[in-house]
GROMACS .gro file of C-alpha atoms in nm:
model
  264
    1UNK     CA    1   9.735  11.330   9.813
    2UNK     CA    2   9.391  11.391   9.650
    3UNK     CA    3   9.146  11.097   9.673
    4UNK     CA    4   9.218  10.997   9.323
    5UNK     CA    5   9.568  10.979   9.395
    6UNK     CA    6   9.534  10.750   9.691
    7UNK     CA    7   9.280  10.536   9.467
    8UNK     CA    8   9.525  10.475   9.151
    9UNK     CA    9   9.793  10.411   9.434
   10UNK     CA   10   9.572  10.157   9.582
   11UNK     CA   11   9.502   9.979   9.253
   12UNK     CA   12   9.855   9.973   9.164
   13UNK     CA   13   9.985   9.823   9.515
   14UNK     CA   14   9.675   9.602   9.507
   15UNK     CA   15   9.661   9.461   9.149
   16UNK     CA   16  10.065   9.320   9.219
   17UNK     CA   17   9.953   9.201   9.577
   18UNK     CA   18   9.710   8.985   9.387
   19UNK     CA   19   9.916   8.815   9.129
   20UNK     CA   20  10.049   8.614   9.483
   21UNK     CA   21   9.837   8.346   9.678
   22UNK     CA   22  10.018   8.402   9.989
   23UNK     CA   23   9.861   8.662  10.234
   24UNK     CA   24  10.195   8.750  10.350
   25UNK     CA   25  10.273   8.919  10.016
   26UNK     CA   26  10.643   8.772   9.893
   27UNK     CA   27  10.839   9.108   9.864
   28UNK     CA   28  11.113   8.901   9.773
   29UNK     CA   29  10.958   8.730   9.470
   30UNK     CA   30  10.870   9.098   9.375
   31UNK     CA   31  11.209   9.244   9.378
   32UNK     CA   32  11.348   8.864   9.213
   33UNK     CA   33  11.111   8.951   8.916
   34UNK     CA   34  11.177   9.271   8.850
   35UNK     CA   35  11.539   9.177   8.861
   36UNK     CA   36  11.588   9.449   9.172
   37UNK     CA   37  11.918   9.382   9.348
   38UNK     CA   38  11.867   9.451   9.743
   39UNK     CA   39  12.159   9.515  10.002
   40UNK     CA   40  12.111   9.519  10.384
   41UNK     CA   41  12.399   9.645  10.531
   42UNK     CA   42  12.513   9.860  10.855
   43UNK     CA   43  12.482  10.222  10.761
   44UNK     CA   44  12.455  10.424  11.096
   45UNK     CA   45  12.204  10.464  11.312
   46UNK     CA   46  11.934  10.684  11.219
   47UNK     CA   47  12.080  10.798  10.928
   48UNK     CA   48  11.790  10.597  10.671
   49UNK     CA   49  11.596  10.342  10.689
   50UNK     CA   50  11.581  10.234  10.307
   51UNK     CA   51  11.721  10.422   9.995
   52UNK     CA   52  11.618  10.350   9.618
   53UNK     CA   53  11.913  10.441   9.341
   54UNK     CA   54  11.897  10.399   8.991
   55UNK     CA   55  12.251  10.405   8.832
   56UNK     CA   56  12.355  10.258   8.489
   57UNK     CA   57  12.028  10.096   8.378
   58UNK     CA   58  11.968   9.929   8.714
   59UNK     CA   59  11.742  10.000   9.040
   60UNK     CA   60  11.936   9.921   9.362
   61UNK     CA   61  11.798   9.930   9.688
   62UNK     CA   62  11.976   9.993  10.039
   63UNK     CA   63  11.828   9.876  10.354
   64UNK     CA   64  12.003   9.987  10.658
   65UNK     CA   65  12.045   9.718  10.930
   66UNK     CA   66  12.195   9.969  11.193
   67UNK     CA   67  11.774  10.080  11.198
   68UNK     CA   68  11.672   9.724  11.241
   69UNK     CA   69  11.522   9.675  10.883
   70UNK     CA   70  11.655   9.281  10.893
   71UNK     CA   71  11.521   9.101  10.612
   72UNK     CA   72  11.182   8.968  10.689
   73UNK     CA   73  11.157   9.160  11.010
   74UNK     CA   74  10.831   9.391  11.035
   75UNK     CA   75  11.003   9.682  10.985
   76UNK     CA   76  11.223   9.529  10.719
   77UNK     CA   77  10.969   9.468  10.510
   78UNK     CA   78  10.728   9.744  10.503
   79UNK     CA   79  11.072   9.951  10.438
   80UNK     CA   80  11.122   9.701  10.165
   81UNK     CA   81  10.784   9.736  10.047
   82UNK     CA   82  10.837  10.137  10.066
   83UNK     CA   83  11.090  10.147   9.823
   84UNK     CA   84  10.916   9.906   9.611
   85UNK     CA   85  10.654  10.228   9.615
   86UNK     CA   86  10.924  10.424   9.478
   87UNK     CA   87  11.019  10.210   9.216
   88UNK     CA   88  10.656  10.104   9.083
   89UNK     CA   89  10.505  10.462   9.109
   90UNK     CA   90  10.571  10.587   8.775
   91UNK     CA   91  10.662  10.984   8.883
   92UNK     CA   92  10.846  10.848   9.169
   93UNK     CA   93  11.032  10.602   8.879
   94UNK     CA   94  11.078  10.825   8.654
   95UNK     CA   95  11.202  11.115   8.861
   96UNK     CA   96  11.504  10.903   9.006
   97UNK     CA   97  11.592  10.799   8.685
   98UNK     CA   98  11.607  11.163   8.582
   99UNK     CA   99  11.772  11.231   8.911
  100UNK     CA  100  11.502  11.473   8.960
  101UNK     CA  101  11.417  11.290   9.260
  102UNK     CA  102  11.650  11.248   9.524
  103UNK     CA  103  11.713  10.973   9.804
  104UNK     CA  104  11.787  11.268  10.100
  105UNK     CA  105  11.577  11.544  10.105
  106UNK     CA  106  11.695  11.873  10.014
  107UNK     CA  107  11.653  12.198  10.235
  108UNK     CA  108  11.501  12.334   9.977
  109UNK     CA  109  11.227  12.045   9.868
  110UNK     CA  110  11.078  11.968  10.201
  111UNK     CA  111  10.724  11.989  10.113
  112UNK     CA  112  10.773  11.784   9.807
  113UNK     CA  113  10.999  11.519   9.940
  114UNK     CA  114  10.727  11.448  10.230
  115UNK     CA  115  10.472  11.464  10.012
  116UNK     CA  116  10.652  11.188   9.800
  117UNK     CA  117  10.740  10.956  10.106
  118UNK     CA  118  10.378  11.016  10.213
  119UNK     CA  119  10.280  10.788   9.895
  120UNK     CA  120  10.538  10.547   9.891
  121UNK     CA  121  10.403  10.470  10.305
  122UNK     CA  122  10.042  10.424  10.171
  123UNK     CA  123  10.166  10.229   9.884
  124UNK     CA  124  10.397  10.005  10.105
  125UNK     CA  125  10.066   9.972  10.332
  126UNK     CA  126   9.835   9.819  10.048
  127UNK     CA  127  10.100   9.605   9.914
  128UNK     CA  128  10.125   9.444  10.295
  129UNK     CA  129   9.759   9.424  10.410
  130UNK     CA  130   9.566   9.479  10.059
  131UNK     CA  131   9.212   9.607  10.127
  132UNK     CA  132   9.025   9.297   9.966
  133UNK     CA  133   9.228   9.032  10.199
  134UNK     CA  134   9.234   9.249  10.494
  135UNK     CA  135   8.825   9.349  10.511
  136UNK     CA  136   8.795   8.954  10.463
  137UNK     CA  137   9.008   8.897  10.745
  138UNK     CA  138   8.828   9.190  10.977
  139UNK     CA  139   8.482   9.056  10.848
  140UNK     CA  140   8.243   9.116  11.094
  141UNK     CA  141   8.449   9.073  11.433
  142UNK     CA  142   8.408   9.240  11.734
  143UNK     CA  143   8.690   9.492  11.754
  144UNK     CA  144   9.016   9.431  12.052
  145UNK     CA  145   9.331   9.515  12.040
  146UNK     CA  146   9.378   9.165  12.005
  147UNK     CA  147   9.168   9.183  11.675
  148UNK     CA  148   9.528   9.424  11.579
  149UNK     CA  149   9.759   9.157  11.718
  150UNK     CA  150   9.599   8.896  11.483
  151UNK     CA  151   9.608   9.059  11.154
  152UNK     CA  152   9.973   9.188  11.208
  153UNK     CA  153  10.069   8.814  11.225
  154UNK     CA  154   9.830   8.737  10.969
  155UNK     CA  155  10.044   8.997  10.737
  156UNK     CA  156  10.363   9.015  10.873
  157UNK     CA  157  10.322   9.380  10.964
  158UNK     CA  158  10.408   9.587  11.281
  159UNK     CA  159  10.163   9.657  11.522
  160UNK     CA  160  10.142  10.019  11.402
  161UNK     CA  161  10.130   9.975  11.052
  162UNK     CA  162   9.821   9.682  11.133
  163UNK     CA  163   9.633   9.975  11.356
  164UNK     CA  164   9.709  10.248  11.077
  165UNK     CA  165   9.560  10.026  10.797
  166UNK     CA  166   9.261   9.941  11.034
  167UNK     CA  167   9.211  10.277  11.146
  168UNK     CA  168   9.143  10.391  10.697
  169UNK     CA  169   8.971  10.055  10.609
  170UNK     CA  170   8.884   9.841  10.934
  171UNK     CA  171   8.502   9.790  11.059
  172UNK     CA  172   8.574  10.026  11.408
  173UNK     CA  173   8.652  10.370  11.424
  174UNK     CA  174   8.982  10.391  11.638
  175UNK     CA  175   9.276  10.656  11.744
  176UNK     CA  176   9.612  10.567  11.759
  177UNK     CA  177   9.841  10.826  11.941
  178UNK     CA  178  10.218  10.803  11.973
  179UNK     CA  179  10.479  11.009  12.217
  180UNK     CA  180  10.781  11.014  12.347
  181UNK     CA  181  10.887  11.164  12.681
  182UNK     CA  182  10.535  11.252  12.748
  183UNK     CA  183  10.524  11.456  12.406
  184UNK     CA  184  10.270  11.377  12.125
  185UNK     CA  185  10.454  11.334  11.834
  186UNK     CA  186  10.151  11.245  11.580
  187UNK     CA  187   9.759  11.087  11.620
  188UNK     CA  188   9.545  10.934  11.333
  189UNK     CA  189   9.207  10.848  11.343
  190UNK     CA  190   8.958  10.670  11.136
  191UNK     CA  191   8.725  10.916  10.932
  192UNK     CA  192   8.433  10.834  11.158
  193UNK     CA  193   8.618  10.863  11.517
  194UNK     CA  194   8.390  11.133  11.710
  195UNK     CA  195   8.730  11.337  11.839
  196UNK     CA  196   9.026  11.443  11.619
  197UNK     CA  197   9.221  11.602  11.906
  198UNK     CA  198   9.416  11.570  12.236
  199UNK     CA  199   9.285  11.783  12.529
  200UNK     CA  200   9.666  11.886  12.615
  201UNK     CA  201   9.809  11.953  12.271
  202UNK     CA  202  10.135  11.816  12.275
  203UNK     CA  203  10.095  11.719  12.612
  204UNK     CA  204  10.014  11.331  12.695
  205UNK     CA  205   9.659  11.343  12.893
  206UNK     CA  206   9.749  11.269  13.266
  207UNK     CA  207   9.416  11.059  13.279
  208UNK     CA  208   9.571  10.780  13.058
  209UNK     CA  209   9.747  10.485  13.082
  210UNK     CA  210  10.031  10.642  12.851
  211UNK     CA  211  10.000  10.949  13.098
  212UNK     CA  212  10.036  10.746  13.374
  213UNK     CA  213  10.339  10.566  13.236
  214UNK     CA  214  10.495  10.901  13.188
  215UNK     CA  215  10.425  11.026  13.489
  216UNK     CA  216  10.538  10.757  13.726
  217UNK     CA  217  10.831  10.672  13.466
  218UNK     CA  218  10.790  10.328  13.510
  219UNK     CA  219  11.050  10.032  13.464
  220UNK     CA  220  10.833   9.788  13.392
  221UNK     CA  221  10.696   9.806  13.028
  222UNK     CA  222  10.283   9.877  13.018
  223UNK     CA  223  10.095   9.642  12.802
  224UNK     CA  224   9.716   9.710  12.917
  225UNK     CA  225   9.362   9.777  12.837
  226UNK     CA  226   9.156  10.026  13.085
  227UNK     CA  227   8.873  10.252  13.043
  228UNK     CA  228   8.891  10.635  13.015
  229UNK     CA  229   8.683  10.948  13.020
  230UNK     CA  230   8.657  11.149  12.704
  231UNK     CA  231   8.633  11.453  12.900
  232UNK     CA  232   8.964  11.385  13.011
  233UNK     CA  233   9.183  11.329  12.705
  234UNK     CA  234   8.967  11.477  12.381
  235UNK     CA  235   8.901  11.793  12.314
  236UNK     CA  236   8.545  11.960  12.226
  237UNK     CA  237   8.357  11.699  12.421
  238UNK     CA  238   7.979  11.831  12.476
  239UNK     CA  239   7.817  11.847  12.797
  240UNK     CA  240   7.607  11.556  12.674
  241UNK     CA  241   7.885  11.354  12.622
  242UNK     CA  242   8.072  11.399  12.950
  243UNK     CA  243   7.980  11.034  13.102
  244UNK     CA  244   8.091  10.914  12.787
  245UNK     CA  245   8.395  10.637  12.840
  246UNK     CA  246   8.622  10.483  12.556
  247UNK     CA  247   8.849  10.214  12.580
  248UNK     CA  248   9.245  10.261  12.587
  249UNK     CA  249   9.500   9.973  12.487
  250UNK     CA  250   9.867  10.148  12.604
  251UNK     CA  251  10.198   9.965  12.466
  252UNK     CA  252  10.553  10.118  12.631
  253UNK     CA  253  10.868  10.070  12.575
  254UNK     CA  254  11.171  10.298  12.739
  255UNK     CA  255  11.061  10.664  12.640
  256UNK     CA  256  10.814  10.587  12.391
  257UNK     CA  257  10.448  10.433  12.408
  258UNK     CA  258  10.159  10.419  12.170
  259UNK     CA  259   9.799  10.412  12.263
  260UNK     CA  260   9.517  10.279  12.102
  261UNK     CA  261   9.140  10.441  12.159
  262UNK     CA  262   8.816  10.297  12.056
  263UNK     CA  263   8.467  10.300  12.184
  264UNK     CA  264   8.225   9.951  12.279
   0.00000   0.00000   0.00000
């Protein structure tokens, strides 16, 4: 998405967060007055998450318990508030009205279909934690992970969606980095963060608290915040810099854990 993209996407998720009082924005007083119907029901496991049809005048959306999207769970809602992208974003609207657009991705429209879901995610995330509430909230605190643990609850978000929004709009440059089976599977950083990579690649850094969960395969989950080099998990750190220490908050759970880094 090109910054004017993301902006009018922004407005739009913004301007209907704002005709509510309540922080936690009421998804279901959304869908209620646009006269959406929603379903949650059991529809395999990892097969979706939530699906938006249009089908004899009507918008119906699908969320799929089997994935955990409960009504008013975290990840219920911000797949609520996905599809909500879908159906407010007039090309997304339009095109599954059409049936241009299709709920599964094609083999042959990869590029578009991510490019779509892309939008609907950063629509779903300004409809949750709108920038004007959210930078009120943040103000001019000093940031912890426990600064991400309050605004979740604050907005009813997970903790990754709460770092993710921090990480574009927060006061703090931070990285968040998530693997599985001691493989990276993405990283995001704030604009501003001095390192955009991982020294290993795909590799989890052995010098980190998510390497060290990996490596020991501990039973007991990891819920901690240590120091760490930079020389020892980013990339393209200058000699000047190789005292330099950042701060990493590591959250595990079976095969997966997702780290948070930040500098005081």
């Amino acid at each position: 998405m090109i910054n004017n993209r993301k902006y009018k996407l922004k407005n739009l998720a913004e301007f209907i967060a704002s005709e509510y009082e309540e922080k936690i924005t009421p998804l279901e007083k959304i869908t209620a007055e646009e006269d959406l119907e929603v379903f949650y029901d059991r529809y395999e496991v990892n097969s979706f998450d939530g699906m938006t049809f249009y089908d004899h005048g009507k918008f119906f959306i699908h969320l799929n318990l089997d994935n955990h999207n409960s009504p008013y769970s975290e990840r219920g809602r911000f797949t609520l508030a996905h599809e909500l992208g879908h159906y407010f974003i007039d090309s997304h609207r339009i095109g599954l009205k059409r049936g241009i657009l299709k709920p599964h991705p094609s083999q042959t429209n990869q590029k578009q279909f991510y490019s779509i879901e892309r939008e609907a995610d950063y629509f779903a995330s300004c409809l949750l934690m709108p920038e004007f509430r959210f930078c009120k909230d943040v103000g001019n605190m000093k940031f912890s992970f426990e600064m991400i643990d309050y605004l979740r609850r604050e907005y009813g978000v997970s903790r990754t969606a709460c770092a993710l929004r921090f990480a574009d709009i927060g006061n703090h440059p931070i990285m968040i980095v998530y693997a599985e089976n001691n493989q990276i599977k993405w990283s995001y950083s704030s604009e501003d963060f001095p390192y955009k990579s991982l020294i290993n690649g795909a590799i989890v850094p052995l010098n980190t608290n998510m390497g060290d969960y990996f490596r020991t395969r501990s039973s007991n989950n990891l819920f901690e915040t240590n120091k760490v080099w930079a020389i020892d998990v980013f990339q393209y750190v200058k000699n000047d810099d190789v005292r330099r220490q950042f701060y990493e908050h590591c959250i595990t759970h079976k095969d997966c854990a997702l780290s948070l880094f930040w500098e005081d």
